[in-house]
Structures are given as structure tokens and as C-alpha cells.
Amino acid sequence: GGAYVLLPDEALLKECSVATLRGSGPGGQHRNKTETGVRLTHDPTGVRGEAFEERSQQRNREAALRRLRMKLALELRAQVELPEEEGQKMADIPAHLAAILPSAKQRLGANHPDFAKGVSALLDVLSAAGWRPPVAAKALGCTSSALIKIVGKDKAVLAKVNAERQRAGLKPLKASR
């Protein structure tokens, strides 16, 4: 599942249907005669990303691809094996996940293009941990509060985690700002 998220931009674009559209809203004549809006539909999964806000189709395509990648990160889960003994750290944490953890030398923020890749792997670990941050945090060698802070950096990520927690009969997490 998470393999799509890790694809380079060009490879991910090749798997998408691209639609250019005219945006609605203000802009009058200029907006009505140019198709700068971009909607990408990932053919294998049906997941969509779209952007209309820029007057440049190229910039909208980049924004749509970023949004599509984040949606794929939220929707698709890959199986992850947590250490047998609870409280042990995972032997090999993927580089894209390590890059968003507190221990990273140059930690990626929520606006970094590769943040979605780290989030995808983080959600895989949380899923394997039954959506319980303390269990996932131990496996990743960080604190629960640090893990919850990463989840809270992006509203959509927090919403996804809380939806899964609710399904598992757990209380929602509160984002610490």
C-alpha cells in the first residue's frame, strides 16, 4: 500500500489520469478562459488530488501531486511487524520515517514534500500498534507526546488517527500546539 507514496513524482504522475479544469470563483474573464486547475486521479486506487488556487497550471499540478501523495499516505496501509517484546525498538526504521521523528538531525516539517512519506510509515506503525501512541512510540524509540505532536502537525493526519482510534473504541487524541 505505502509503495505508491514512495514513488518519485514522475512515476506517480504516470499512474494518474490528469484533468485540467477551469476553476470556479473570482477571477472573471481570466479564470473563465484558462484551464489552470488540475485534478489527478491515481488510477490503481481511485484516490484524487486537486489544486485550483494558482494561475499557473504547473504550480497547480505540483500542489495536486502533493495533496494526492498525502491522501495516499492517509488511505493505504502496509503491514509492519513490531518487535515481539513490547517496549523494544524496531530494528530498522525506514529513512523517510526517521526523517520526521524527533531524533532526526534535520527534521522534516509538515510542509516538506517528503513529509507524506514519513506520515505513511508512521501510520503503518500506529496501525500495527492498534492506534496506541505509547506502543508505537516505544517501537520507534521516542516519547508518546513527541509522536502525538507529529500526528497533530497536519489536521488530516490527526483526523485519520482519531477516526481509526474511534473505530477501535479508543478516545481521540488532542493535538498539542
Tab-separated table of N, CA and C in Angstrom:
chain	number	residue	atom	x	y	z
A	1	GLY	N	0.818	-1.205	0.000
A	1	GLY	CA	0.000	0.000	0.000
A	1	GLY	C	0.849	1.251	0.000
A	2	GLY	N	1.788	1.352	0.948
A	2	GLY	CA	2.608	2.539	1.090
A	2	GLY	C	3.606	2.723	-0.041
A	3	ALA	N	3.747	1.704	-0.912
A	3	ALA	CA	4.725	1.791	-2.005
A	3	ALA	C	4.401	2.956	-2.951
A	4	TYR	N	3.121	3.213	-3.180
A	4	TYR	CA	2.735	4.322	-4.076
A	4	TYR	C	3.238	5.660	-3.549
A	5	VAL	N	3.155	5.824	-2.228
A	5	VAL	CA	3.549	7.086	-1.594
A	5	VAL	C	5.036	7.370	-1.832
A	6	LEU	N	5.830	6.304	-1.895
A	6	LEU	CA	7.283	6.449	-2.018
A	6	LEU	C	7.758	6.666	-3.450
A	7	LEU	N	6.864	6.509	-4.423
A	7	LEU	CA	7.268	6.688	-5.825
A	7	LEU	C	7.769	8.111	-6.069
A	8	PRO	N	8.787	8.257	-6.940
A	8	PRO	CA	9.195	9.618	-7.345
A	8	PRO	C	8.026	10.300	-8.075
A	9	ASP	N	8.025	11.639	-8.092
A	9	ASP	CA	6.928	12.398	-8.702
A	9	ASP	C	6.568	11.902	-10.097
A	10	GLU	N	7.583	11.736	-10.958
A	10	GLU	CA	7.322	11.337	-12.351
A	10	GLU	C	6.604	9.993	-12.419
A	11	ALA	N	7.073	9.030	-11.618
A	11	ALA	CA	6.485	7.691	-11.630
A	11	ALA	C	5.045	7.723	-11.111
A	12	LEU	N	4.802	8.540	-10.081
A	12	LEU	CA	3.453	8.647	-9.525
A	12	LEU	C	2.524	9.313	-10.550
A	13	LEU	N	3.024	10.343	-11.219
A	13	LEU	CA	2.229	11.020	-12.259
A	13	LEU	C	1.845	10.069	-13.383
A	14	LYS	N	2.759	9.146	-13.744
A	14	LYS	CA	2.489	8.185	-14.825
A	14	LYS	C	1.313	7.279	-14.485
A	15	GLU	N	1.049	7.098	-13.186
A	15	GLU	CA	-0.049	6.227	-12.757
A	15	GLU	C	-1.357	6.991	-12.603
A	16	CYS	N	-1.360	8.282	-12.997
A	16	CYS	CA	-2.533	9.123	-12.786
A	16	CYS	C	-3.197	9.546	-14.091
A	17	SER	N	-4.514	9.730	-13.997
A	17	SER	CA	-5.243	10.408	-15.063
A	17	SER	C	-5.212	11.877	-14.688
A	18	VAL	N	-4.872	12.731	-15.653
A	18	VAL	CA	-4.777	14.160	-15.389
A	18	VAL	C	-5.930	14.869	-16.081
A	19	ALA	N	-6.651	15.690	-15.334
A	19	ALA	CA	-7.711	16.506	-15.921
A	19	ALA	C	-7.384	17.962	-15.637
A	20	THR	N	-7.456	18.794	-16.679
A	20	THR	CA	-7.286	20.232	-16.441
A	20	THR	C	-8.676	20.844	-16.503
A	21	LEU	N	-8.931	21.747	-15.571
A	21	LEU	CA	-10.277	22.285	-15.442
A	21	LEU	C	-10.226	23.774	-15.210
A	22	ARG	N	-11.338	24.410	-15.479
A	22	ARG	CA	-11.470	25.826	-15.126
A	22	ARG	C	-11.978	25.868	-13.708
A	23	GLY	N	-11.353	26.694	-12.906
A	23	GLY	CA	-11.793	26.814	-11.521
A	23	GLY	C	-13.032	27.678	-11.422
A	24	SER	N	-13.758	27.524	-10.323
A	24	SER	CA	-14.904	28.412	-10.097
A	24	SER	C	-14.443	29.493	-9.148
A	25	GLY	N	-15.254	30.491	-8.950
A	25	GLY	CA	-14.897	31.540	-8.007
A	25	GLY	C	-14.460	32.810	-8.702
A	26	PRO	N	-13.842	33.740	-7.949
A	26	PRO	CA	-13.481	35.035	-8.532
A	26	PRO	C	-12.372	34.901	-9.576
A	27	GLY	N	-12.204	35.914	-10.397
A	27	GLY	CA	-11.161	35.881	-11.411
A	27	GLY	C	-11.732	36.261	-12.760
A	28	GLY	N	-13.056	36.213	-12.870
A	28	GLY	CA	-13.738	36.694	-14.070
A	28	GLY	C	-13.207	36.110	-15.360
A	29	GLN	N	-12.991	37.004	-16.330
A	29	GLN	CA	-12.617	36.584	-17.674
A	29	GLN	C	-11.366	35.706	-17.676
A	30	HIS	N	-10.354	36.113	-16.924
A	30	HIS	CA	-9.113	35.341	-16.943
A	30	HIS	C	-9.359	33.899	-16.513
A	31	ARG	N	-10.092	33.730	-15.435
A	31	ARG	CA	-10.339	32.383	-14.922
A	31	ARG	C	-11.239	31.594	-15.871
A	32	ASN	N	-12.152	32.272	-16.525
A	32	ASN	CA	-13.105	31.568	-17.379
A	32	ASN	C	-12.502	31.068	-18.683
A	33	LYS	N	-11.380	31.641	-19.121
A	33	LYS	CA	-10.870	31.172	-20.412
A	33	LYS	C	-9.577	30.384	-20.298
A	34	THR	N	-9.102	30.144	-19.087
A	34	THR	CA	-7.891	29.337	-18.957
A	34	THR	C	-8.174	28.143	-18.062
A	35	GLU	N	-7.623	27.010	-18.450
A	35	GLU	CA	-7.804	25.800	-17.651
A	35	GLU	C	-6.544	25.562	-16.836
A	36	THR	N	-6.445	26.231	-15.706
A	36	THR	CA	-5.243	26.073	-14.890
A	36	THR	C	-5.458	25.116	-13.723
A	37	GLY	N	-6.718	24.774	-13.433
A	37	GLY	CA	-6.984	23.821	-12.349
A	37	GLY	C	-6.552	22.430	-12.771
A	38	VAL	N	-6.020	21.650	-11.824
A	38	VAL	CA	-5.552	20.299	-12.139
A	38	VAL	C	-6.169	19.306	-11.160
A	39	ARG	N	-6.718	18.216	-11.707
A	39	ARG	CA	-7.211	17.118	-10.870
A	39	ARG	C	-6.467	15.865	-11.297
A	40	LEU	N	-5.785	15.248	-10.343
A	40	LEU	CA	-5.082	13.997	-10.600
A	40	LEU	C	-5.875	12.864	-9.967
A	41	THR	N	-6.129	11.808	-10.724
A	41	THR	CA	-6.785	10.624	-10.181
A	41	THR	C	-5.802	9.476	-10.297
A	42	HIS	N	-5.419	8.895	-9.166
A	42	HIS	CA	-4.482	7.777	-9.153
A	42	HIS	C	-5.240	6.541	-9.616
A	43	ASP	N	-4.944	6.089	-10.847
A	43	ASP	CA	-5.722	5.018	-11.465
A	43	ASP	C	-5.785	3.717	-10.649
A	44	PRO	N	-4.660	3.230	-10.082
A	44	PRO	CA	-4.755	1.967	-9.333
A	44	PRO	C	-5.653	2.037	-8.086
A	45	THR	N	-5.790	3.215	-7.472
A	45	THR	CA	-6.543	3.302	-6.206
A	45	THR	C	-7.794	4.174	-6.283
A	46	GLY	N	-7.882	5.039	-7.293
A	46	GLY	CA	-9.019	5.952	-7.392
A	46	GLY	C	-8.895	7.170	-6.480
A	47	VAL	N	-7.774	7.317	-5.778
A	47	VAL	CA	-7.573	8.458	-4.881
A	47	VAL	C	-7.278	9.700	-5.723
A	48	ARG	N	-7.842	10.844	-5.305
A	48	ARG	CA	-7.687	12.088	-6.075
A	48	ARG	C	-6.969	13.179	-5.310
A	49	GLY	N	-6.253	14.008	-6.060
A	49	GLY	CA	-5.674	15.228	-5.513
A	49	GLY	C	-5.951	16.335	-6.510
A	50	GLU	N	-6.345	17.502	-6.034
A	50	GLU	CA	-6.630	18.589	-6.980
A	50	GLU	C	-6.151	19.920	-6.438
A	51	ALA	N	-5.921	20.852	-7.368
A	51	ALA	CA	-5.494	22.200	-6.991
A	51	ALA	C	-5.998	23.174	-8.046
A	52	PHE	N	-6.538	24.294	-7.575
A	52	PHE	CA	-7.082	25.324	-8.458
A	52	PHE	C	-6.559	26.709	-8.127
A	53	GLU	N	-5.839	26.838	-6.994
A	53	GLU	CA	-5.603	28.182	-6.470
A	53	GLU	C	-4.595	29.032	-7.238
A	54	GLU	N	-3.674	28.399	-7.961
A	54	GLU	CA	-2.665	29.183	-8.690
A	54	GLU	C	-3.138	29.486	-10.106
A	55	ARG	N	-2.562	30.548	-10.691
A	55	ARG	CA	-2.877	30.845	-12.090
A	55	ARG	C	-1.982	30.054	-13.023
A	56	SER	N	-1.003	29.361	-12.448
A	56	SER	CA	-0.089	28.549	-13.254
A	56	SER	C	-0.501	27.078	-13.157
A	57	GLN	N	-0.710	26.450	-14.330
A	57	GLN	CA	-1.097	25.046	-14.341
A	57	GLN	C	0.009	24.175	-13.738
A	58	GLN	N	1.269	24.540	-14.007
A	58	GLN	CA	2.401	23.768	-13.492
A	58	GLN	C	2.391	23.762	-11.950
A	59	ARG	N	2.185	24.949	-11.354
A	59	ARG	CA	2.162	25.016	-9.883
A	59	ARG	C	0.962	24.262	-9.317
A	60	ASN	N	-0.174	24.327	-10.002
A	60	ASN	CA	-1.344	23.578	-9.555
A	60	ASN	C	-1.086	22.073	-9.654
A	61	ARG	N	-0.368	21.653	-10.710
A	61	ARG	CA	-0.058	20.234	-10.869
A	61	ARG	C	0.823	19.759	-9.700
A	62	GLU	N	1.805	20.585	-9.325
A	62	GLU	CA	2.683	20.235	-8.209
A	62	GLU	C	1.899	20.144	-6.897
A	63	ALA	N	0.995	21.113	-6.689
A	63	ALA	CA	0.181	21.116	-5.464
A	63	ALA	C	-0.762	19.905	-5.451
A	64	ALA	N	-1.350	19.590	-6.600
A	64	ALA	CA	-2.267	18.450	-6.694
A	64	ALA	C	-1.519	17.149	-6.400
A	65	LEU	N	-0.286	17.057	-6.905
A	65	LEU	CA	0.519	15.853	-6.663
A	65	LEU	C	0.860	15.716	-5.183
A	66	ARG	N	1.197	16.853	-4.540
A	66	ARG	CA	1.496	16.833	-3.097
A	66	ARG	C	0.275	16.355	-2.304
A	67	ARG	N	-0.896	16.876	-2.677
A	67	ARG	CA	-2.136	16.500	-1.977
A	67	ARG	C	-2.491	15.039	-2.222
A	68	LEU	N	-2.288	14.591	-3.460
A	68	LEU	CA	-2.557	13.195	-3.799
A	68	LEU	C	-1.655	12.284	-2.962
A	69	ARG	N	-0.372	12.634	-2.872
A	69	ARG	CA	0.581	11.820	-2.113
A	69	ARG	C	0.152	11.733	-0.636
A	70	MET	N	-0.296	12.856	-0.066
A	70	MET	CA	-0.735	12.848	1.332
A	70	MET	C	-1.995	12.001	1.497
A	71	LYS	N	-2.922	12.100	0.522
A	71	LYS	CA	-4.145	11.289	0.617
A	71	LYS	C	-3.808	9.798	0.539
A	72	LEU	N	-2.861	9.442	-0.349
A	72	LEU	CA	-2.432	8.043	-0.442
A	72	LEU	C	-1.817	7.604	0.890
A	73	ALA	N	-1.023	8.501	1.497
A	73	ALA	CA	-0.389	8.199	2.783
A	73	ALA	C	-1.446	7.932	3.856
A	74	LEU	N	-2.549	8.673	3.796
A	74	LEU	CA	-3.616	8.519	4.781
A	74	LEU	C	-4.453	7.264	4.547
A	75	GLU	N	-4.678	6.938	3.270
A	75	GLU	CA	-5.626	5.863	2.946
A	75	GLU	C	-5.026	4.457	2.948
A	76	LEU	N	-3.789	4.321	2.474
A	76	LEU	CA	-3.232	2.988	2.240
A	76	LEU	C	-2.306	2.541	3.366
A	77	ARG	N	-2.539	1.350	3.903
A	77	ARG	CA	-1.692	0.826	4.972
A	77	ARG	C	-0.852	-0.347	4.457
A	78	ALA	N	0.367	-0.423	4.952
A	78	ALA	CA	1.242	-1.559	4.692
A	78	ALA	C	1.429	-2.294	6.017
A	79	GLN	N	1.617	-3.599	5.951
A	79	GLN	CA	1.825	-4.393	7.172
A	79	GLN	C	3.207	-4.105	7.737
A	80	VAL	N	3.283	-3.872	9.029
A	80	VAL	CA	4.555	-3.634	9.711
A	80	VAL	C	4.635	-4.591	10.894
A	81	GLU	N	5.797	-5.199	11.076
A	81	GLU	CA	5.998	-6.076	12.227
A	81	GLU	C	6.614	-5.263	13.358
A	82	LEU	N	5.930	-5.211	14.495
A	82	LEU	CA	6.502	-4.564	15.672
A	82	LEU	C	7.327	-5.602	16.427
A	83	PRO	N	8.304	-5.159	17.227
A	83	PRO	CA	9.112	-6.123	17.986
A	83	PRO	C	8.223	-7.020	18.850
A	84	GLU	N	8.633	-8.288	18.969
A	84	GLU	CA	7.862	-9.269	19.758
A	84	GLU	C	7.617	-8.755	21.172
A	85	GLU	N	8.702	-8.334	21.808
A	85	GLU	CA	8.603	-7.828	23.172
A	85	GLU	C	8.157	-6.382	23.155
A	86	GLU	N	7.055	-6.098	23.844
A	86	GLU	CA	6.583	-4.720	23.891
A	86	GLU	C	7.633	-3.870	24.617
A	87	GLY	N	7.895	-2.680	24.099
A	87	GLY	CA	8.883	-1.808	24.715
A	87	GLY	C	10.229	-1.862	24.012
A	88	GLN	N	10.380	-2.794	23.069
A	88	GLN	CA	11.626	-2.850	22.303
A	88	GLN	C	11.510	-1.956	21.080
A	89	LYS	N	12.678	-1.400	20.660
A	89	LYS	CA	12.698	-0.530	19.489
A	89	LYS	C	12.781	-1.376	18.216
A	90	MET	N	12.123	-0.915	17.167
A	90	MET	CA	12.181	-1.601	15.869
A	90	MET	C	13.626	-1.611	15.380
A	91	ALA	N	14.014	-2.719	14.766
A	91	ALA	CA	15.398	-2.868	14.303
A	91	ALA	C	15.704	-1.909	13.152
A	92	ASP	N	14.804	-1.852	12.184
A	92	ASP	CA	15.083	-0.978	11.031
A	92	ASP	C	13.918	-0.043	10.751
A	93	ILE	N	14.108	1.196	11.161
A	93	ILE	CA	13.104	2.230	10.921
A	93	ILE	C	13.406	2.836	9.552
A	94	PRO	N	12.429	2.843	8.630
A	94	PRO	CA	12.687	3.395	7.287
A	94	PRO	C	13.181	4.843	7.361
A	95	ALA	N	14.083	5.204	6.454
A	95	ALA	CA	14.693	6.544	6.458
A	95	ALA	C	13.645	7.655	6.382
A	96	HIS	N	12.599	7.453	5.554
A	96	HIS	CA	11.578	8.500	5.403
A	96	HIS	C	10.767	8.674	6.694
A	97	LEU	N	10.682	7.630	7.509
A	97	LEU	CA	10.012	7.754	8.807
A	97	LEU	C	10.953	8.413	9.811
A	98	ALA	N	12.215	7.973	9.826
A	98	ALA	CA	13.201	8.550	10.743
A	98	ALA	C	13.318	10.063	10.540
A	99	ALA	N	13.104	10.517	9.290
A	99	ALA	CA	13.257	11.944	8.960
A	99	ALA	C	12.209	12.843	9.619
A	100	ILE	N	11.085	12.269	10.087
A	100	ILE	CA	10.070	13.110	10.748
A	100	ILE	C	10.062	12.909	12.260
A	101	LEU	N	10.892	11.994	12.756
A	101	LEU	CA	10.946	11.736	14.196
A	101	LEU	C	11.833	12.763	14.894
A	102	PRO	N	11.623	12.964	16.211
A	102	PRO	CA	12.395	13.975	16.953
A	102	PRO	C	13.905	13.774	16.887
A	103	SER	N	14.350	12.527	16.735
A	103	SER	CA	15.789	12.247	16.724
A	103	SER	C	16.476	12.668	15.420
A	104	ALA	N	15.702	13.023	14.395
A	104	ALA	CA	16.285	13.393	13.093
A	104	ALA	C	17.143	14.646	13.227
A	105	LYS	N	18.300	14.615	12.558
A	105	LYS	CA	19.193	15.777	12.615
A	105	LYS	C	18.537	16.987	11.953
A	106	GLN	N	17.978	16.776	10.776
A	106	GLN	CA	17.239	17.853	10.094
A	106	GLN	C	15.827	17.348	9.878
A	107	ARG	N	15.000	17.591	10.889
A	107	ARG	CA	13.650	17.052	10.900
A	107	ARG	C	12.766	17.723	9.844
A	108	LEU	N	11.993	16.917	9.126
A	108	LEU	CA	11.102	17.446	8.094
A	108	LEU	C	9.816	17.970	8.720
A	109	GLY	N	9.418	19.176	8.326
A	109	GLY	CA	8.169	19.750	8.807
A	109	GLY	C	7.006	19.314	7.935
A	110	ALA	N	5.797	19.671	8.351
A	110	ALA	CA	4.577	19.257	7.657
A	110	ALA	C	4.497	19.803	6.227
A	111	ASN	N	5.237	20.879	5.923
A	111	ASN	CA	5.166	21.446	4.571
A	111	ASN	C	6.212	20.873	3.623
A	112	HIS	N	7.092	20.026	4.135
A	112	HIS	CA	8.133	19.438	3.286
A	112	HIS	C	7.501	18.408	2.350
A	113	PRO	N	7.934	18.380	1.069
A	113	PRO	CA	7.351	17.435	0.107
A	113	PRO	C	7.441	15.966	0.562
A	114	ASP	N	8.452	15.611	1.368
A	114	ASP	CA	8.614	14.221	1.791
A	114	ASP	C	7.913	13.884	3.111
A	115	PHE	N	7.213	14.882	3.695
A	115	PHE	CA	6.521	14.645	4.963
A	115	PHE	C	5.496	13.506	4.816
A	116	ALA	N	4.786	13.469	3.672
A	116	ALA	CA	3.766	12.431	3.444
A	116	ALA	C	4.369	11.035	3.496
A	117	LYS	N	5.602	10.887	3.001
A	117	LYS	CA	6.253	9.574	3.017
A	117	LYS	C	6.479	9.112	4.450
A	118	GLY	N	6.931	10.042	5.297
A	118	GLY	CA	7.146	9.708	6.701
A	118	GLY	C	5.842	9.411	7.412
A	119	VAL	N	4.812	10.212	7.099
A	119	VAL	CA	3.491	10.026	7.719
A	119	VAL	C	2.929	8.648	7.358
A	120	SER	N	3.093	8.247	6.110
A	120	SER	CA	2.598	6.948	5.663
A	120	SER	C	3.189	5.835	6.521
A	121	ALA	N	4.516	5.874	6.707
A	121	ALA	CA	5.198	4.849	7.507
A	121	ALA	C	4.790	4.949	8.982
A	122	LEU	N	4.618	6.176	9.475
A	122	LEU	CA	4.207	6.378	10.871
A	122	LEU	C	2.815	5.774	11.104
A	123	LEU	N	1.905	5.999	10.163
A	123	LEU	CA	0.552	5.447	10.294
A	123	LEU	C	0.575	3.922	10.223
A	124	ASP	N	1.504	3.357	9.420
A	124	ASP	CA	1.645	1.894	9.364
A	124	ASP	C	2.030	1.354	10.744
A	125	VAL	N	2.973	2.043	11.400
A	125	VAL	CA	3.420	1.616	12.734
A	125	VAL	C	2.287	1.792	13.753
A	126	LEU	N	1.598	2.930	13.685
A	126	LEU	CA	0.470	3.160	14.599
A	126	LEU	C	-0.614	2.094	14.403
A	127	SER	N	-0.878	1.754	13.153
A	127	SER	CA	-1.872	0.735	12.848
A	127	SER	C	-1.463	-0.598	13.467
A	128	ALA	N	-0.187	-0.969	13.316
A	128	ALA	CA	0.323	-2.222	13.893
A	128	ALA	C	0.246	-2.185	15.420
A	129	ALA	N	0.308	-0.975	15.990
A	129	ALA	CA	0.262	-0.809	17.453
A	129	ALA	C	-1.177	-0.640	17.953
A	130	GLY	N	-2.147	-0.925	17.093
A	130	GLY	CA	-3.546	-0.793	17.492
A	130	GLY	C	-3.942	0.655	17.729
A	131	TRP	N	-3.266	1.582	17.040
A	131	TRP	CA	-3.529	3.023	17.133
A	131	TRP	C	-3.246	3.572	18.533
A	132	ARG	N	-2.338	2.893	19.272
A	132	ARG	CA	-1.966	3.334	20.613
A	132	ARG	C	-0.582	3.976	20.574
A	133	PRO	N	-0.499	5.308	20.701
A	133	PRO	CA	0.792	6.006	20.624
A	133	PRO	C	1.880	5.476	21.558
A	134	PRO	N	1.568	5.108	22.829
A	134	PRO	CA	2.655	4.626	23.685
A	134	PRO	C	3.360	3.391	23.104
A	135	VAL	N	2.573	2.471	22.524
A	135	VAL	CA	3.142	1.244	21.948
A	135	VAL	C	3.981	1.600	20.721
A	136	ALA	N	3.426	2.451	19.845
A	136	ALA	CA	4.148	2.858	18.633
A	136	ALA	C	5.412	3.645	18.985
A	137	ALA	N	5.305	4.532	19.970
A	137	ALA	CA	6.437	5.375	20.354
A	137	ALA	C	7.607	4.528	20.860
A	138	LYS	N	7.306	3.511	21.665
A	138	LYS	CA	8.375	2.631	22.161
A	138	LYS	C	9.066	1.929	20.999
A	139	ALA	N	8.274	1.458	20.035
A	139	ALA	CA	8.839	0.762	18.872
A	139	ALA	C	9.719	1.704	18.048
A	140	LEU	N	9.396	3.006	18.089
A	140	LEU	CA	10.154	3.992	17.303
A	140	LEU	C	11.232	4.688	18.129
A	141	GLY	N	11.299	4.370	19.415
A	141	GLY	CA	12.330	4.957	20.261
A	141	GLY	C	12.129	6.437	20.541
A	142	CYS	N	10.857	6.862	20.649
A	142	CYS	CA	10.583	8.254	21.019
A	142	CYS	C	9.466	8.264	22.060
A	143	THR	N	9.092	9.431	22.536
A	143	THR	CA	8.028	9.508	23.543
A	143	THR	C	6.658	9.580	22.867
A	144	SER	N	5.618	9.189	23.618
A	144	SER	CA	4.247	9.284	23.077
A	144	SER	C	3.914	10.718	22.720
A	145	SER	N	4.325	11.660	23.588
A	145	SER	CA	3.954	13.055	23.339
A	145	SER	C	4.633	13.564	22.065
A	146	ALA	N	5.872	13.125	21.797
A	146	ALA	CA	6.556	13.534	20.560
A	146	ALA	C	5.818	12.962	19.345
A	147	LEU	N	5.362	11.732	19.472
A	147	LEU	CA	4.648	11.078	18.378
A	147	LEU	C	3.306	11.784	18.117
A	148	ILE	N	2.598	12.118	19.203
A	148	ILE	CA	1.301	12.792	19.067
A	148	ILE	C	1.486	14.184	18.447
A	149	LYS	N	2.615	14.828	18.783
A	149	LYS	CA	2.909	16.153	18.219
A	149	LYS	C	3.077	16.063	16.696
A	150	ILE	N	3.742	14.997	16.220
A	150	ILE	CA	3.918	14.801	14.774
A	150	ILE	C	2.550	14.604	14.120
A	151	VAL	N	1.721	13.754	14.740
A	151	VAL	CA	0.375	13.489	14.215
A	151	VAL	C	-0.435	14.788	14.158
A	152	GLY	N	-0.264	15.646	15.181
A	152	GLY	CA	-1.032	16.881	15.263
A	152	GLY	C	-0.570	17.985	14.328
A	153	LYS	N	0.576	17.783	13.663
A	153	LYS	CA	1.102	18.804	12.739
A	153	LYS	C	0.204	19.003	11.529
A	154	ASP	N	-0.549	17.978	11.171
A	154	ASP	CA	-1.405	18.039	9.992
A	154	ASP	C	-2.814	17.610	10.405
A	155	LYS	N	-3.789	18.504	10.172
A	155	LYS	CA	-5.166	18.228	10.612
A	155	LYS	C	-5.716	16.931	10.025
A	156	ALA	N	-5.396	16.662	8.761
A	156	ALA	CA	-5.911	15.458	8.110
A	156	ALA	C	-5.334	14.194	8.747
A	157	VAL	N	-4.063	14.250	9.143
A	157	VAL	CA	-3.416	13.097	9.784
A	157	VAL	C	-4.068	12.843	11.140
A	158	LEU	N	-4.268	13.919	11.908
A	158	LEU	CA	-4.916	13.795	13.216
A	158	LEU	C	-6.327	13.222	13.057
A	159	ALA	N	-7.061	13.711	12.063
A	159	ALA	CA	-8.427	13.232	11.823
A	159	ALA	C	-8.422	11.736	11.485
A	160	LYS	N	-7.461	11.305	10.655
A	160	LYS	CA	-7.353	9.890	10.272
A	160	LYS	C	-7.070	9.028	11.502
A	161	VAL	N	-6.083	9.446	12.314
A	161	VAL	CA	-5.724	8.679	13.514
A	161	VAL	C	-6.920	8.601	14.463
A	162	ASN	N	-7.616	9.718	14.648
A	162	ASN	CA	-8.757	9.714	15.561
A	162	ASN	C	-9.917	8.872	15.036
A	163	ALA	N	-10.111	8.856	13.715
A	163	ALA	CA	-11.161	8.006	13.135
A	163	ALA	C	-10.830	6.534	13.399
A	164	GLU	N	-9.562	6.166	13.222
A	164	GLU	CA	-9.143	4.780	13.464
A	164	GLU	C	-9.237	4.437	14.952
A	165	ARG	N	-8.865	5.402	15.816
A	165	ARG	CA	-8.954	5.171	17.263
A	165	ARG	C	-10.418	4.978	17.678
A	166	GLN	N	-11.305	5.770	17.096
A	166	GLN	CA	-12.726	5.660	17.422
A	166	GLN	C	-13.242	4.274	17.008
A	167	ARG	N	-12.804	3.825	15.815
A	167	ARG	CA	-13.213	2.515	15.333
A	167	ARG	C	-12.739	1.411	16.292
A	168	ALA	N	-11.578	1.651	16.926
A	168	ALA	CA	-11.007	0.675	17.860
A	168	ALA	C	-11.531	0.869	19.285
A	169	GLY	N	-12.467	1.822	19.454
A	169	GLY	CA	-13.044	2.058	20.764
A	169	GLY	C	-12.132	2.838	21.715
A	170	LEU	N	-11.223	3.645	21.154
A	170	LEU	CA	-10.305	4.447	21.971
A	170	LEU	C	-10.719	5.905	21.923
A	171	LYS	N	-10.260	6.672	22.923
A	171	LYS	CA	-10.565	8.107	22.968
A	171	LYS	C	-9.745	8.832	21.908
A	172	PRO	N	-10.251	9.979	21.393
A	172	PRO	CA	-9.490	10.742	20.397
A	172	PRO	C	-8.250	11.402	21.031
A	173	LEU	N	-7.240	11.592	20.208
A	173	LEU	CA	-6.040	12.301	20.645
A	173	LEU	C	-6.296	13.794	20.510
A	174	LYS	N	-5.708	14.570	21.398
A	174	LYS	CA	-5.786	16.026	21.273
A	174	LYS	C	-4.461	16.502	20.733
A	175	ALA	N	-4.489	17.381	19.760
A	175	ALA	CA	-3.257	17.900	19.188
A	175	ALA	C	-2.682	18.937	20.149
A	176	SER	N	-1.407	18.778	20.471
A	176	SER	CA	-0.760	19.798	21.315
A	176	SER	C	-0.098	20.797	20.393
A	177	ARG	N	-0.358	22.045	20.595
A	177	ARG	CA	0.218	23.059	19.722
A	177	ARG	C	1.496	23.596	20.313
